[in-house]
mmCIF file of C-alpha atoms in Angstrom:
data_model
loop_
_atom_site.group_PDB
_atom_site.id
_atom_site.type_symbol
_atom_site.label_atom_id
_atom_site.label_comp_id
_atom_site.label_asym_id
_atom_site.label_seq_id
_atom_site.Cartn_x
_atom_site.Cartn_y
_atom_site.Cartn_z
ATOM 1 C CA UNK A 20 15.602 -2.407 -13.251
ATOM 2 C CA UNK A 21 12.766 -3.114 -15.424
ATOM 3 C CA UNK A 22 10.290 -0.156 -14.549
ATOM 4 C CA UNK A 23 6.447 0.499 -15.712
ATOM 5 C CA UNK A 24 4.882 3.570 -15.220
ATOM 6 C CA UNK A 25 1.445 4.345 -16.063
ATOM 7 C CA UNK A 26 0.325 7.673 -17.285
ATOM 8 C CA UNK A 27 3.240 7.633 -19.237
ATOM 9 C CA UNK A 28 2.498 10.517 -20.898
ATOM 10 C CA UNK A 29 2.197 12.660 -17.939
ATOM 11 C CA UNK A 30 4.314 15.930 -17.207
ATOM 12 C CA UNK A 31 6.033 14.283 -14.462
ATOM 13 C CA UNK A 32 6.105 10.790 -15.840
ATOM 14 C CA UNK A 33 8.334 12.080 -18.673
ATOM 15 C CA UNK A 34 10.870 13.498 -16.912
ATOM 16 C CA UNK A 35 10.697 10.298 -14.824
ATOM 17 C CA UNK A 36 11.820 8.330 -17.524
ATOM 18 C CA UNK A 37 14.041 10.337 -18.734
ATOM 19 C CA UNK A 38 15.698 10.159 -15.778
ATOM 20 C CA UNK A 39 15.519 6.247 -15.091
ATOM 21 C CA UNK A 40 16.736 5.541 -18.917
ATOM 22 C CA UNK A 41 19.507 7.825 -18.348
ATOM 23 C CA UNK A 42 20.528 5.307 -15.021
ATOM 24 C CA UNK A 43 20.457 2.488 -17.896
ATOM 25 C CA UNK A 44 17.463 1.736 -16.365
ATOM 26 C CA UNK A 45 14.377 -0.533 -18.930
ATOM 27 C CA UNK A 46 11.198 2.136 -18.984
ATOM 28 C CA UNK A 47 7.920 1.234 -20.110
ATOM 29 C CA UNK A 48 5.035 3.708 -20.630
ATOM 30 C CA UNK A 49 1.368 3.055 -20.482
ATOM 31 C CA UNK A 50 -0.198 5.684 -22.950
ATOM 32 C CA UNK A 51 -3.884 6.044 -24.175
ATOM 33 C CA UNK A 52 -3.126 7.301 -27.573
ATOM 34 C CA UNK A 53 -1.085 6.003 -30.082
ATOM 35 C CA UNK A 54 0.485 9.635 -30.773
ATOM 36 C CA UNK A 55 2.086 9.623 -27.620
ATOM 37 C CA UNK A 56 4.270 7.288 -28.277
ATOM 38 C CA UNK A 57 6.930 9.263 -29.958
ATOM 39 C CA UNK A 58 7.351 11.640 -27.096
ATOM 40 C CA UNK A 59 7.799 8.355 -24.744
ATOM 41 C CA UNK A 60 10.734 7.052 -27.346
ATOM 42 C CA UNK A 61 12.589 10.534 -27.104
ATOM 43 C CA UNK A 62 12.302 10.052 -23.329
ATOM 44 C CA UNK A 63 14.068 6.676 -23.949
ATOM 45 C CA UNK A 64 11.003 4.613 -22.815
ATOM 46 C CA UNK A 65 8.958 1.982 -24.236
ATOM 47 C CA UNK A 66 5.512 3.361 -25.017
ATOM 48 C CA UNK A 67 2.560 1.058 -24.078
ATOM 49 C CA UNK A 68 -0.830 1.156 -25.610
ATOM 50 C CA UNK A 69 -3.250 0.653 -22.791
ATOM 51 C CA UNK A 70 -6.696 2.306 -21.938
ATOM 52 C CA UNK A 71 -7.327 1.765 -18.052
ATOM 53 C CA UNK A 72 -10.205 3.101 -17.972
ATOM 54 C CA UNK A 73 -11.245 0.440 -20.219
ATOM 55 C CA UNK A 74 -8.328 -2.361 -19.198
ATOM 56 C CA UNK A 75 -8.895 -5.873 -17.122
ATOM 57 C CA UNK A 76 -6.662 -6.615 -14.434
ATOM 58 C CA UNK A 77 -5.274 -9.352 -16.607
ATOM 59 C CA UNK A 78 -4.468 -6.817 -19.293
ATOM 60 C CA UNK A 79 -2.397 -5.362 -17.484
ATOM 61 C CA UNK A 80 -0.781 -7.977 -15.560
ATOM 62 C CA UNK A 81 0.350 -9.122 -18.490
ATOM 63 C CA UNK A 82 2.451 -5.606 -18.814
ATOM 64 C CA UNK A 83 3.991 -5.587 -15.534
ATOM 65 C CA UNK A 84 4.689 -9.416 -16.211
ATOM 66 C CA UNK A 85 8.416 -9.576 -15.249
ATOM 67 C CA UNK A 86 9.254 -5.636 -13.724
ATOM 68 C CA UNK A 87 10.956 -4.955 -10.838
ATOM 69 C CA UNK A 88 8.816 -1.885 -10.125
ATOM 70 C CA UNK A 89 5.418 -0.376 -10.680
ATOM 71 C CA UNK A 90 4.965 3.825 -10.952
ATOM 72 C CA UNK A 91 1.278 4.945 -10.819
ATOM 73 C CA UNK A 92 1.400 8.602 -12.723
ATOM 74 C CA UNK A 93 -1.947 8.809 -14.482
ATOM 75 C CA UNK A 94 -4.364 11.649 -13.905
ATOM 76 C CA UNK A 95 -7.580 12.566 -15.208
ATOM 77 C CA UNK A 96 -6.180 15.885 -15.203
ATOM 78 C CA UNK A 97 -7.355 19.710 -14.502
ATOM 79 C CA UNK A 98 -9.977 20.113 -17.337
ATOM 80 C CA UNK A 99 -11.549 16.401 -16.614
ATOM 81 C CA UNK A 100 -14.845 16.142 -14.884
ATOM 82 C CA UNK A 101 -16.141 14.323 -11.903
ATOM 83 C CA UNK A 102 -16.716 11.194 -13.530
ATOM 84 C CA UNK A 103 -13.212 10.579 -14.715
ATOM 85 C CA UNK A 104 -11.836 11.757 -11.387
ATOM 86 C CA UNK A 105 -13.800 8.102 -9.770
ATOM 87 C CA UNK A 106 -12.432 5.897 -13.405
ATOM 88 C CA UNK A 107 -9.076 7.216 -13.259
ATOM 89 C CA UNK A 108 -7.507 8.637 -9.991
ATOM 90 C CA UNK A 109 -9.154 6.394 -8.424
ATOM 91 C CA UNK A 110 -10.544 3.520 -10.390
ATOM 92 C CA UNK A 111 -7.373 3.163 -12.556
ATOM 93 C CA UNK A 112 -4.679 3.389 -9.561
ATOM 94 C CA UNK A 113 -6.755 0.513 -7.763
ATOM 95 C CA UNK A 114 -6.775 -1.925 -11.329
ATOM 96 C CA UNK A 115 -3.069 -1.094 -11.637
ATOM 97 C CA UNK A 116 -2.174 -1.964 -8.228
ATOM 98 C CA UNK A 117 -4.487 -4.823 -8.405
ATOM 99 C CA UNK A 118 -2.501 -6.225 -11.184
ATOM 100 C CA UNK A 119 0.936 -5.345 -9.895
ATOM 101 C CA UNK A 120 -0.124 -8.115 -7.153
ATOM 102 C CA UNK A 121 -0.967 -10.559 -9.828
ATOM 103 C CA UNK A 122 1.995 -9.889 -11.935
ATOM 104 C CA UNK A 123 3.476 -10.265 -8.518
ATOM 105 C CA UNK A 124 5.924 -6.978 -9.159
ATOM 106 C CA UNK A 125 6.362 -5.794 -5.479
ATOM 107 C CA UNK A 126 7.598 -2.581 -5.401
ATOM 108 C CA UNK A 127 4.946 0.643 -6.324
ATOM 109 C CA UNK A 128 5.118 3.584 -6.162
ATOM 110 C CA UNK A 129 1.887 6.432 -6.443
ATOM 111 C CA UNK A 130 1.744 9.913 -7.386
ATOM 112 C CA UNK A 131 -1.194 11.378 -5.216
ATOM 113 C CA UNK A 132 -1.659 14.660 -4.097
ATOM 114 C CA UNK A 133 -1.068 16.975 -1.462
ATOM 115 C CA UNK A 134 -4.532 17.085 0.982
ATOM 116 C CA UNK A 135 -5.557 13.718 -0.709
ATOM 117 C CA UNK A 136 -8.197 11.955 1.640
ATOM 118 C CA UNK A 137 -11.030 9.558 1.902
ATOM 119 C CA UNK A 138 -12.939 12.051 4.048
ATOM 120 C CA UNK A 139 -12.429 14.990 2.210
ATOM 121 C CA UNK A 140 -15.331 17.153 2.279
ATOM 122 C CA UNK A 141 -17.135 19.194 -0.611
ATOM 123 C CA UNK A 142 -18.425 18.653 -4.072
ATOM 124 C CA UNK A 143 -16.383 21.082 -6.492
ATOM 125 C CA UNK A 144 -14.195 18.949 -8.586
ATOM 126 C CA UNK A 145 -10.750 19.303 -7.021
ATOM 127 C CA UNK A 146 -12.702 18.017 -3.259
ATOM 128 C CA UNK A 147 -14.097 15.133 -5.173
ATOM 129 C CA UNK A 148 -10.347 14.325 -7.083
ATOM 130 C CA UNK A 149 -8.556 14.898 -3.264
ATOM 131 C CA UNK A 150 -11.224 12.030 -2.615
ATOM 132 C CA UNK A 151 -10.449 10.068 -5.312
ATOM 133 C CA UNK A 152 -6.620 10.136 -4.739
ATOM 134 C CA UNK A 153 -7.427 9.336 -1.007
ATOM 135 C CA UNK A 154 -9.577 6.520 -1.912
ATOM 136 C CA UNK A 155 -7.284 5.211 -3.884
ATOM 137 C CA UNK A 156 -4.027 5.626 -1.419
ATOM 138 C CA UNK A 157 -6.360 3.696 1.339
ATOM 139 C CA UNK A 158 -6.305 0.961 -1.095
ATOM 140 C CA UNK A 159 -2.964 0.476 -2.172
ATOM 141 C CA UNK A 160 -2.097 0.529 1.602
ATOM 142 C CA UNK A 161 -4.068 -2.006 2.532
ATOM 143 C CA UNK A 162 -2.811 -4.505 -0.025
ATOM 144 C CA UNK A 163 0.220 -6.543 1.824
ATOM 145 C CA UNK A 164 1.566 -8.029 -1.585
ATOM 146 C CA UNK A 165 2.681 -4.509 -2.182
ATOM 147 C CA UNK A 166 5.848 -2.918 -1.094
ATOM 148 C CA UNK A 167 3.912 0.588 -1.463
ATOM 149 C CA UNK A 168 5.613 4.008 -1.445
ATOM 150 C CA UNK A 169 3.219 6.874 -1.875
ATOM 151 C CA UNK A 170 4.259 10.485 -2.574
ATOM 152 C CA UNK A 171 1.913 13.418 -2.201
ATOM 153 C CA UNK A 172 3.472 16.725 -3.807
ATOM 154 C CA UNK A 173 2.788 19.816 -3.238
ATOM 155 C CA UNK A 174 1.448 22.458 -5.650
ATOM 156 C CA UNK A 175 3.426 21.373 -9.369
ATOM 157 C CA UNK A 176 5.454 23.834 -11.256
ATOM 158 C CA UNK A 177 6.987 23.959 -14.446
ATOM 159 C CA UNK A 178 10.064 26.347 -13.033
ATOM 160 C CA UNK A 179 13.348 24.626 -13.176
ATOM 161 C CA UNK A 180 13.948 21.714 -10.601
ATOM 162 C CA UNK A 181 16.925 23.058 -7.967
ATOM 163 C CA UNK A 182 17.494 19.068 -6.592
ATOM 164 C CA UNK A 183 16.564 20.656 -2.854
ATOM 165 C CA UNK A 184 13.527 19.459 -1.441
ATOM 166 C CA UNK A 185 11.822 19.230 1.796
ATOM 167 C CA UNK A 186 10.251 15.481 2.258
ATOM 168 C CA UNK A 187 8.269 14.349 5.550
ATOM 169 C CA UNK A 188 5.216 12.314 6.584
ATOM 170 C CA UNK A 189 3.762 16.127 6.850
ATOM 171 C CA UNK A 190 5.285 19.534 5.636
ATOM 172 C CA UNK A 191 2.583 21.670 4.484
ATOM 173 C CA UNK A 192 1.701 23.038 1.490
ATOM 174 C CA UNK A 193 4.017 24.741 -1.004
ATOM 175 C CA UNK A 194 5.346 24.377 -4.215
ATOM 176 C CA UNK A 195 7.261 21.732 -5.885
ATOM 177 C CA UNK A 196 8.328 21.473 -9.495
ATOM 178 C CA UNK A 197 7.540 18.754 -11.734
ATOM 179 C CA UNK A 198 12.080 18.087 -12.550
ATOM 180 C CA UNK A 199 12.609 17.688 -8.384
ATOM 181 C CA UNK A 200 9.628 15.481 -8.069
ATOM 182 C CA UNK A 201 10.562 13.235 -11.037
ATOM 183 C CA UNK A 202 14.292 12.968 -9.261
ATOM 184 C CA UNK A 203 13.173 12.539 -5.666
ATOM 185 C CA UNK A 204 10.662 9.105 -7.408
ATOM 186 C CA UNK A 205 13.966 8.145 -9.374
ATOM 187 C CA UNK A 206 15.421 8.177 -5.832
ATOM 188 C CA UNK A 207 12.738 6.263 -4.214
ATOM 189 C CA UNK A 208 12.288 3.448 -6.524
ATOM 190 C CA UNK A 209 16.150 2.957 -5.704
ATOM 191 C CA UNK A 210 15.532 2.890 -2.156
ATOM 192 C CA UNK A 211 13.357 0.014 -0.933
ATOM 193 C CA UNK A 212 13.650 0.892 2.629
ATOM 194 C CA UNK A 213 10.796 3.614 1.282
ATOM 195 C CA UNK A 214 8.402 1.036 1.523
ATOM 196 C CA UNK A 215 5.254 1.573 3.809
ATOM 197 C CA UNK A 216 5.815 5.275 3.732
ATOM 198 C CA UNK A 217 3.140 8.449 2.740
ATOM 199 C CA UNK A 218 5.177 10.767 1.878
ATOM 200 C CA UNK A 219 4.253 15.146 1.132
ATOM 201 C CA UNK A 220 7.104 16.954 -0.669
ATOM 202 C CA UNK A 221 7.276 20.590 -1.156
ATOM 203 C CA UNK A 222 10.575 23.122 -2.294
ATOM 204 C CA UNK A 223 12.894 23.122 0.165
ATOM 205 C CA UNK A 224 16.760 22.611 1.452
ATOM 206 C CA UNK A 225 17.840 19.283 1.308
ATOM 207 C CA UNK A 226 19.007 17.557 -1.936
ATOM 208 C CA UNK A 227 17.098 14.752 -3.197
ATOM 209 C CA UNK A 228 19.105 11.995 -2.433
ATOM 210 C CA UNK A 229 20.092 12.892 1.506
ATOM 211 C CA UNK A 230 16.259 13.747 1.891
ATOM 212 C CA UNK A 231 14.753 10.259 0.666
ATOM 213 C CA UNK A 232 17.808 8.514 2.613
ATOM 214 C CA UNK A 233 16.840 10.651 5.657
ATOM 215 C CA UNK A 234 13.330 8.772 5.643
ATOM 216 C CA UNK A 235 13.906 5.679 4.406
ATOM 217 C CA UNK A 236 13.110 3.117 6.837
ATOM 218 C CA UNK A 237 11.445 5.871 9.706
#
């Protein structure tokens, strides 16, 4: 497969292409900064130079022109303020899902967040990003050109992924790290049958692969 992933540069996204490259999958990375770009090579992906904050919809069509899936990864991330959490966890996943439909690429996948919703309450930063991220997952649902899988991890780690996971349309909070939540996408963008499913994920028993075959299609 022929996949694109934006936020390339991301803590999850490179260990997600890491892993697809190393399936002999074709990786592209959409990365702000030119610098980036070596860390996306020594991942074995294609780095992309692409501001979507800044991007049209026909910019970057013209990316996903021709891939057989679509991975939204970017983040504003923890030390970005409110502004960026409205241009980029939520304005940026809605332009790149907007242009996976034009580039017609079917399959996409989102990173969002455990607790992420359109209602969410409050004004500190992290209530307005849960916002955001819901805002954002309302849209991509409601856009039937998609083939939309959405995955909402619990709290990220950097320890050591263990391949045992617990994923369900709910399990509560709890932590994840970043190596089982790069495998269990891997896994997902393999199994179509994923499609039309919000999905949390938190540490748990099951490995990877028996947990995303033991929702696909519910």
């Amino acid at each position: 497969m022929r996949i694109v992933i934006a936020g390339g540069h991301g803590q999850i996204a490179l260990r997600l292409e890491r892993l697809l490259a190393a399936r002999g999958n074709e990786v592209a990375g959409i990365i702000r900064k030119a610098e980036q770009g070596d860390a996306l090579r020594e991942a074995g992906a294609e780095p992309v130079l692409l501001d979507l904050e800044s991007a049209s919809v026909e910019e970057v069509a013209a990316h996903l022109q021709g891939a057989d899936a679509a991975v939204f990864a970017a983040g504003a991330g923890p030390g970005s303020g409110v502004a960026r959490k409205d241009t980029v966890d939520k304005g940026a996943a809605v332009l790149f899902a907007d242009a996976a439909v034009r580039a017609r690429v079917r399959r996409h996948v989102v990173v969002s967040s455990m607790g992420a919703d359109p209602e969410h309450k409050g004004d500190d930063v992290f209530d307005v990003y849960l916002r955001a991220k819901g805002e954002a997952d309302r849209y991509v649902r409601g856009l039937d050109a998609l083939d939309w899988t959405i995955l909402r991890p619990g709290q990220l780690t950097n320890d050591a992924g263990t391949g045992l996971v617990r994923l369900e349309a709910h399990t509560g909070r709890g932590p994840i790290p970043r190596d089982d939540v790069a495998a269990v996408l891997a896994e997902l963008l393999e199994t179509p049958a994923t499609a039309g499913l919000t999905l949390e994920l938190v540490g748990g028993s099951v490995p990877v692969s028996v947990a995303v075959k033991s929702v696909a299609g519910n």
